Short mmCIF file of C-alpha atoms and ligand atoms in Angstrom, two decimals:
data_model
loop_
_atom_site.label_atom_id
_atom_site.label_comp_id
_atom_site.label_asym_id
_atom_site.label_seq_id
_atom_site.Cartn_x
_atom_site.Cartn_y
_atom_site.Cartn_z
CA UNK A 151 110.80 100.11 123.66
CA UNK A 152 109.30 103.30 125.05
CA UNK A 153 106.87 105.11 122.47
CA UNK A 154 105.92 108.34 123.56
CA UNK A 155 103.84 111.20 122.01
CA UNK A 156 106.17 114.23 121.04
CA UNK A 157 104.95 118.44 120.03
CA UNK A 158 107.97 118.48 117.41
CA UNK A 159 108.59 121.32 116.31
CA UNK A 160 110.01 121.52 112.56
CA UNK A 161 113.25 123.18 111.79
CA UNK A 162 113.88 123.07 108.23
CA UNK A 163 111.42 122.39 105.41
CA UNK A 164 112.15 122.22 102.14
CA UNK A 165 111.43 120.59 98.88
CA UNK A 166 114.19 118.27 97.65
CA UNK A 167 112.63 116.30 94.37
CA UNK A 168 109.59 115.97 92.75
CA UNK A 169 107.33 115.52 94.95
CA UNK A 170 109.72 114.62 97.98
CA UNK A 171 109.90 116.60 100.90
CA UNK A 172 113.21 116.46 103.25
CA UNK A 173 111.61 117.68 107.17
CA UNK A 174 113.68 118.11 110.32
CA UNK A 175 111.83 118.29 113.29
CA UNK A 176 112.56 118.71 117.04
CA UNK A 177 112.18 115.83 118.73
CA UNK A 178 114.75 114.73 121.78
CA UNK A 179 111.99 112.00 123.20
CA UNK A 180 111.99 110.13 119.57
CA UNK A 181 115.32 110.99 118.50
CA UNK A 182 117.16 109.08 121.58
CA UNK A 183 115.58 106.41 121.82
CA UNK A 184 114.63 106.07 117.72
CA UNK A 185 116.29 103.59 115.37
CA UNK A 186 116.12 102.85 111.62
CA UNK A 187 113.86 101.91 110.05
CA UNK A 188 111.57 102.55 112.62
CA UNK A 189 108.32 104.90 111.93
CA UNK A 190 106.35 107.36 113.54
CA UNK A 191 102.94 108.36 113.38
CA UNK A 192 102.68 111.90 112.46
CA UNK A 193 99.66 114.09 113.04
CA UNK A 194 100.20 116.25 109.71
CA UNK A 195 97.96 119.05 110.53
CA UNK A 196 95.94 120.66 113.99
CA UNK A 197 92.36 119.56 114.30
CA UNK A 198 90.30 116.87 113.36
CA UNK A 199 90.58 116.57 109.22
CA UNK A 200 92.85 114.27 108.39
CA UNK A 201 91.74 112.30 110.88
CA UNK A 202 94.61 109.39 110.91
CA UNK A 203 98.19 110.22 111.39
CA UNK A 204 100.49 109.55 109.26
CA UNK A 205 103.16 106.80 108.85
CA UNK A 206 106.40 108.14 107.74
CA UNK A 207 109.95 106.38 108.52
CA UNK A 208 113.71 107.81 110.05
CA UNK A 209 114.97 109.17 107.43
CA UNK A 210 117.52 110.49 109.63
CA UNK A 211 118.46 110.15 113.55
CA UNK A 212 120.24 113.12 115.01
CA UNK A 213 120.20 112.11 118.78
CA UNK A 214 122.84 114.39 119.56
CA UNK A 215 120.38 117.60 118.28
CA UNK A 216 117.27 116.55 119.75
CA UNK A 217 115.92 115.85 116.19
CA UNK A 218 114.99 113.74 114.09
CA UNK A 219 114.29 113.96 109.65
CA UNK A 220 111.51 111.69 107.73
CA UNK A 221 111.99 111.95 103.86
CA UNK A 222 108.45 111.57 102.26
CA UNK A 223 106.68 111.63 98.52
CA UNK A 224 103.49 113.47 98.22
CA UNK A 225 100.67 111.30 97.41
CA UNK A 226 97.10 112.62 98.85
CA UNK A 227 96.00 114.68 101.01
CA UNK A 228 98.36 113.83 104.32
CA UNK A 229 101.47 114.32 102.86
CA UNK A 230 100.41 117.16 101.21
CA UNK A 231 98.78 119.14 104.50
CA UNK A 232 102.36 118.12 105.72
CA UNK A 233 104.41 119.64 102.88
CA UNK A 234 102.94 123.01 103.76
CA UNK A 235 104.51 122.72 107.11
CA UNK A 236 106.98 126.07 107.85
CA UNK A 237 110.02 126.40 109.97
CA UNK A 238 108.44 126.58 113.68
CA UNK A 239 105.27 124.19 112.95
CA UNK A 240 104.88 122.21 115.73
CA UNK A 241 103.53 118.63 115.09
CA UNK A 242 102.18 116.39 116.53
CA UNK A 243 104.03 112.67 116.24
CA UNK A 244 104.38 109.07 117.83
CA UNK A 245 107.29 107.25 118.17
CA UNK A 246 109.01 105.15 117.63
CA UNK A 247 107.11 102.22 115.99
CA UNK A 248 108.08 99.22 114.86
CA UNK A 249 111.27 96.80 115.44
CA UNK A 250 113.88 98.43 112.77
CA UNK A 251 116.66 97.00 111.27
CA UNK A 252 119.20 94.59 112.48
CA UNK A 253 122.44 95.17 110.76
CA UNK A 254 123.94 91.47 111.64
CA UNK A 255 127.09 91.97 111.16
CA UNK A 256 127.92 87.70 111.58
CA UNK A 257 125.89 87.65 108.12
CA UNK A 258 128.87 89.41 106.33
CA UNK A 259 130.00 91.09 103.30
CA UNK A 260 129.35 92.71 100.51
CA UNK A 261 125.95 93.87 101.80
CA UNK A 262 123.12 95.53 99.34
CA UNK A 263 120.88 98.00 100.19
CA UNK A 264 117.47 98.43 97.85
CA UNK A 265 115.01 101.37 97.00
CA UNK A 266 113.07 101.71 95.49
CA UNK A 267 111.54 106.03 95.28
CA UNK A 268 110.73 106.95 98.41
CA UNK A 269 111.73 103.57 99.45
CA UNK A 270 115.59 105.18 100.07
CA UNK A 271 113.86 107.17 102.86
CA UNK A 272 114.16 104.94 105.55
CA UNK A 273 117.21 103.28 103.84
CA UNK A 274 119.64 106.11 104.61
CA UNK A 275 119.92 106.12 108.22
CA UNK A 276 120.58 102.31 108.16
CA UNK A 277 123.51 103.30 105.45
CA UNK A 278 125.10 105.91 107.68
CA UNK A 279 125.40 102.95 109.82
CA UNK A 280 126.46 100.50 108.42
CA UNK A 281 129.03 102.81 106.93
CA UNK A 282 130.38 104.03 110.36
CA UNK A 283 130.35 100.51 111.39
CA UNK A 284 132.60 99.72 108.93
CA UNK A 285 136.29 99.33 108.25
CA UNK A 286 137.26 101.81 105.53
CA UNK A 287 138.73 99.45 103.15
CA UNK A 288 134.89 97.33 103.92
CA UNK A 289 132.30 100.44 102.04
CA UNK A 290 132.98 99.53 99.09
CA UNK A 291 130.98 95.90 100.10
CA UNK A 292 128.53 98.10 100.92
CA UNK A 293 125.96 99.18 97.65
CA UNK A 294 123.41 101.00 97.19
CA UNK A 295 120.84 100.28 94.36
CA UNK A 296 118.88 103.30 93.72
CA UNK A 297 115.65 103.27 91.32
CA UNK A 298 113.15 105.82 90.59
CA UNK A 299 110.88 106.43 87.81
CA UNK A 300 112.44 108.70 86.10
CA UNK A 301 115.50 111.06 87.36
CA UNK A 302 113.53 113.99 88.81
CA UNK A 303 112.37 112.03 91.75
CA UNK A 304 115.61 110.90 92.73
CA UNK A 305 117.58 112.36 95.51
CA UNK A 306 119.87 115.28 94.37
CA UNK A 307 123.47 112.93 93.30
CA UNK A 308 125.46 114.38 95.48
CA UNK A 309 123.61 112.43 97.99
CA UNK A 310 125.36 110.07 98.80
CA UNK A 311 129.20 111.81 97.81
CA UNK A 312 130.18 111.77 101.95
CA UNK A 313 129.20 108.19 102.57
CA UNK A 314 132.04 106.39 100.04
CA UNK A 315 130.30 103.63 99.37
CA UNK A 316 129.19 102.32 94.78
CA UNK A 317 126.33 103.71 94.18
CA UNK A 318 123.93 102.30 91.62
CA UNK A 319 120.87 104.39 89.87
CA UNK A 320 118.07 102.91 87.66
CA UNK A 321 115.79 105.00 86.21
CA UNK A 322 112.24 103.22 84.76
CA UNK A 323 112.53 105.74 81.61
CA UNK A 324 115.95 105.90 81.22
CA UNK A 325 116.41 109.44 81.74
CA UNK A 326 119.33 108.62 84.96
CA UNK A 327 121.31 106.06 84.82
CA UNK A 328 120.01 102.45 83.89
CA UNK A 329 117.34 101.90 82.23
CA UNK A 330 114.85 99.54 83.40
CA UNK A 331 113.66 98.85 87.26
CA UNK A 332 116.00 98.73 90.31
CA UNK A 333 115.25 95.17 90.53
CA UNK A 334 116.17 94.28 87.06
CA UNK A 335 119.90 96.66 87.38
CA UNK A 336 120.95 94.07 91.03
CA UNK A 337 119.92 91.35 88.80
CA UNK A 338 122.22 92.88 86.30
CA UNK A 339 125.51 93.29 88.62
CA UNK A 340 125.27 90.64 91.06
CA UNK A 341 124.51 87.57 88.81
CA UNK A 342 127.50 85.98 87.51
CA UNK A 343 129.48 88.90 88.86
CA UNK A 344 132.04 89.83 91.78
CA UNK A 345 129.42 91.06 93.65
CA UNK A 346 127.41 88.27 95.65
CA UNK A 347 125.73 90.01 98.58
CA UNK A 348 125.13 88.15 101.74
CA UNK A 349 122.82 90.13 103.20
CA UNK A 350 119.98 92.62 101.62
CA UNK A 351 117.94 95.15 103.10
CA UNK A 352 115.03 96.65 100.95
CA UNK A 353 112.72 99.16 101.07
CA UNK A 354 110.21 100.20 98.51
CA UNK A 355 106.90 99.69 96.35
CA UNK A 356 105.40 95.72 97.24
CA UNK A 357 105.73 94.74 93.56
CA UNK A 358 109.87 95.51 94.07
CA UNK A 359 109.65 93.73 97.12
CA UNK A 360 107.75 90.27 95.34
CA UNK A 361 111.14 90.31 93.27
CA UNK A 362 113.66 91.07 95.59
CA UNK A 363 111.69 87.84 98.03
CA UNK A 364 111.88 85.94 94.79
CA UNK A 365 116.21 86.53 94.30
CA UNK A 366 116.49 86.11 97.99
CA UNK A 367 114.87 83.34 98.45
CA UNK A 368 116.61 81.70 95.65
CA UNK A 369 119.91 82.47 96.92
CA UNK A 370 119.32 81.85 100.52
CA UNK A 371 120.71 85.59 101.14
CA UNK A 372 120.13 86.49 104.13
CA UNK A 373 117.14 89.97 104.23
CA UNK A 374 115.25 92.12 105.87
CA UNK A 375 112.73 93.95 103.75
CA UNK A 376 110.68 97.03 104.93
CA UNK A 377 107.21 96.37 104.38
CA UNK A 378 103.87 98.61 104.25
CA UNK A 379 100.48 98.58 104.28
CA UNK A 380 97.43 101.22 105.38
CA UNK A 381 97.90 101.86 109.04
CA UNK A 382 95.34 103.47 110.48
CA UNK A 383 97.07 103.41 114.10
CA UNK A 384 99.91 102.12 113.81
CA UNK A 385 100.81 100.70 117.35
CA UNK A 386 98.92 96.81 116.56
CA UNK A 387 95.04 97.63 117.97
CA UNK A 388 93.42 98.38 114.60
CA UNK A 389 94.68 95.09 113.15
CA UNK A 390 94.03 97.09 109.81
CA UNK A 391 97.81 96.58 108.38
CA UNK A 392 97.76 93.00 108.26
CA UNK A 393 99.91 90.88 105.23
CA UNK A 394 99.22 87.00 105.41
CA UNK A 395 102.71 85.16 107.05
CA UNK A 396 103.62 81.95 106.32
CA UNK A 397 102.04 78.81 107.46
CA UNK A 398 104.09 76.72 110.22
CA UNK A 399 102.00 74.02 109.89
CA UNK A 400 100.35 73.78 106.33
CA UNK A 401 97.35 72.55 107.23
CA UNK A 402 96.51 75.22 109.54
CA UNK A 403 94.77 78.48 109.43
CA UNK A 404 95.82 81.56 107.27
CA UNK A 405 97.89 83.33 109.23
CA UNK A 406 99.00 86.84 109.50
CA UNK A 407 101.36 89.38 110.41
CA UNK A 408 100.85 93.41 111.55
CA UNK A 409 103.64 95.49 109.97
CA UNK A 410 103.10 97.97 112.37
CA UNK A 411 103.96 95.98 115.37
CA UNK A 412 105.56 92.70 113.68
CA UNK A 413 107.27 94.92 111.20
CA UNK A 414 107.21 96.52 109.12
CA UNK A 415 111.04 95.02 109.06
CA UNK A 416 110.59 91.26 107.84
CA UNK A 417 112.54 88.88 106.45
CA UNK A 418 111.80 87.75 102.71
CA UNK A 419 110.44 84.16 103.54
CA UNK A 420 108.22 84.97 106.07
CA UNK A 421 105.93 86.33 104.00
CA UNK A 422 103.76 84.17 101.94
CA UNK A 423 104.24 86.93 98.60
CA UNK A 424 101.88 85.04 96.43
CA UNK A 425 98.87 85.92 98.43
CA UNK A 426 99.74 89.97 98.10
CA UNK A 427 97.90 91.48 95.71
CA UNK A 428 101.06 94.88 95.01
CA UNK A 429 99.50 97.74 93.85
CA UNK A 430 100.84 100.59 91.77
CA UNK A 431 102.07 103.33 93.41
CA UNK A 432 99.57 106.06 93.88
CA UNK A 433 99.31 109.34 91.45
CA UNK A 434 98.64 112.59 93.44
CA UNK A 435 95.30 113.58 92.77
CA UNK A 436 95.15 116.80 94.31
CA UNK A 437 96.56 120.05 93.20
CA UNK A 438 100.41 120.41 93.84
CA UNK A 439 102.38 123.39 93.76
C1 LIG B 200 105.71 102.09 108.14
C2 LIG B 200 105.72 102.58 106.71
C3 LIG B 200 106.34 103.66 106.55
C4 LIG B 200 106.41 104.56 105.95
N1 LIG B 200 107.41 105.50 105.05
C5 LIG B 200 107.12 106.51 104.73
C6 LIG B 200 108.47 107.21 104.53
O1 LIG B 200 109.35 107.49 104.66
N2 LIG B 200 108.50 108.56 103.20
C7 LIG B 200 107.37 107.88 102.53
O2 LIG B 200 106.84 109.08 101.95
N3 LIG B 200 105.92 107.22 102.80
C8 LIG B 200 106.46 106.37 103.63
N4 LIG B 200 105.15 105.15 104.55
C9 LIG B 200 103.76 105.45 103.22
C10 LIG B 200 102.80 106.91 103.82
O3 LIG B 200 102.72 106.21 104.97
C11 LIG B 200 101.75 107.15 103.04
O4 LIG B 200 102.72 107.34 101.88
C12 LIG B 200 100.39 108.24 103.55
O5 LIG B 200 100.08 108.04 105.01
C13 LIG B 200 99.97 108.43 102.85
O6 LIG B 200 98.93 109.62 102.95
P1 LIG B 200 98.26 110.05 102.18
O7 LIG B 200 97.33 111.31 103.38
O8 LIG B 200 98.95 111.90 101.78
O9 LIG B 200 97.69 109.72 100.96
P2 LIG B 200 96.06 109.00 100.79
O10 LIG B 200 95.30 110.15 101.31
O11 LIG B 200 96.19 108.37 102.48
O12 LIG B 200 96.38 108.40 100.38
C14 LIG B 200 96.88 108.79 98.98
C15 LIG B 200 96.94 106.98 97.95
O13 LIG B 200 98.45 106.56 98.48
C16 LIG B 200 97.98 105.12 99.12
N5 LIG B 200 98.27 104.96 100.23
C17 LIG B 200 98.52 105.12 101.48
N6 LIG B 200 99.10 105.04 102.06
C18 LIG B 200 100.15 104.10 101.63
C19 LIG B 200 100.93 102.59 102.22
N7 LIG B 200 101.44 102.95 102.98
N8 LIG B 200 101.09 102.26 100.70
C20 LIG B 200 100.83 101.95 99.89
N9 LIG B 200 99.95 102.71 99.14
C21 LIG B 200 99.64 103.84 100.39
C22 LIG B 200 96.00 105.52 99.39
O14 LIG B 200 96.23 103.69 99.16
C23 LIG B 200 96.27 106.15 97.91
O15 LIG B 200 95.64 105.42 96.97
C24 LIG B 200 104.87 104.68 104.96
C25 LIG B 200 104.36 103.59 104.84
C26 LIG B 200 104.52 102.98 106.23
C27 LIG B 200 103.01 101.93 106.31
S1 LIG B 201 98.33 99.87 112.41
FE1 LIG B 201 96.30 99.01 113.24
S2 LIG B 201 97.37 97.30 113.54
FE2 LIG B 201 98.94 97.78 112.26
#
């Protein structure tokens, strides 16, 4: 798919949860070719500081309006600078990048989407697509499991109302919904219950994805996980976003996939999870107002 570098105009920019912002950009070219699960490299500020663009997934794609929406969490300098962009600001973006979700209908229902924190960003457009493609009576078979550390980090409660699907919420501190990790919530509902997912889509911290991968591999469930890695170029040139892949031959050399060009969406069984060191979610290290 053709990548474009486009100068996008900030149309709307609002804080929607703690440290979390929704940014609507007018980007007609990219909005026409982007699909759920793909991402763009964003120049967060004019000039050379910060030098590198930041990868952000498409949260909503609105080709009829020529717009895209991003949902991002402020974790460092780049996302902080981006949070300062006012409507009317021009932002250079490169995209669409990566492979995107392929919601293979033939695998059937129920479908489970598991979002950890800001992992809700790309899953939202996927949800819109799944709901649009499903007959009304199938919507109760599309389940969203959505967890965050605390209630203030969750999107507003009414964000999913129009979708008409079951939404299961968890917080690590018990301030809303199930008290515990979103993967524990998922397992508590599917283990032994009537809801046995045929497809699992997930996006969230690597530690969460490791748990999701263990479950889907153990149950032989079709899966598509959106994975993250630090990215410098986003287009396969720097090789900085490598993750260990399952080797086709046990005696062969280590194999790697590159999140930006082979992903960011991977089947759980294609990644060598035992060789990944999940790191904790970064806490912001700058003054935020
Ligand atoms: C394909 C892809 C899609 C993404 N989509 C989104 C999205 O839709 N919304 C969103 O909020 N974030 C998303 N991210 C993560 C986002 O790119 C980073 O949070 C952002 O680049 C941080 O930039 P910064 O300058 O604010 O922080 P920095 O100052 O660069 O980093 C601050 C801290 O965050 C850590 N960090 C930076 N990038 C990552 C990363 N990719 N994974 C784990 N830790 C990281 C750094 O190691 C450091 O500890 C995505 C990442 C990838 C690879
Ligand atoms: S970010 Fe450069 S190769 Fe993936």
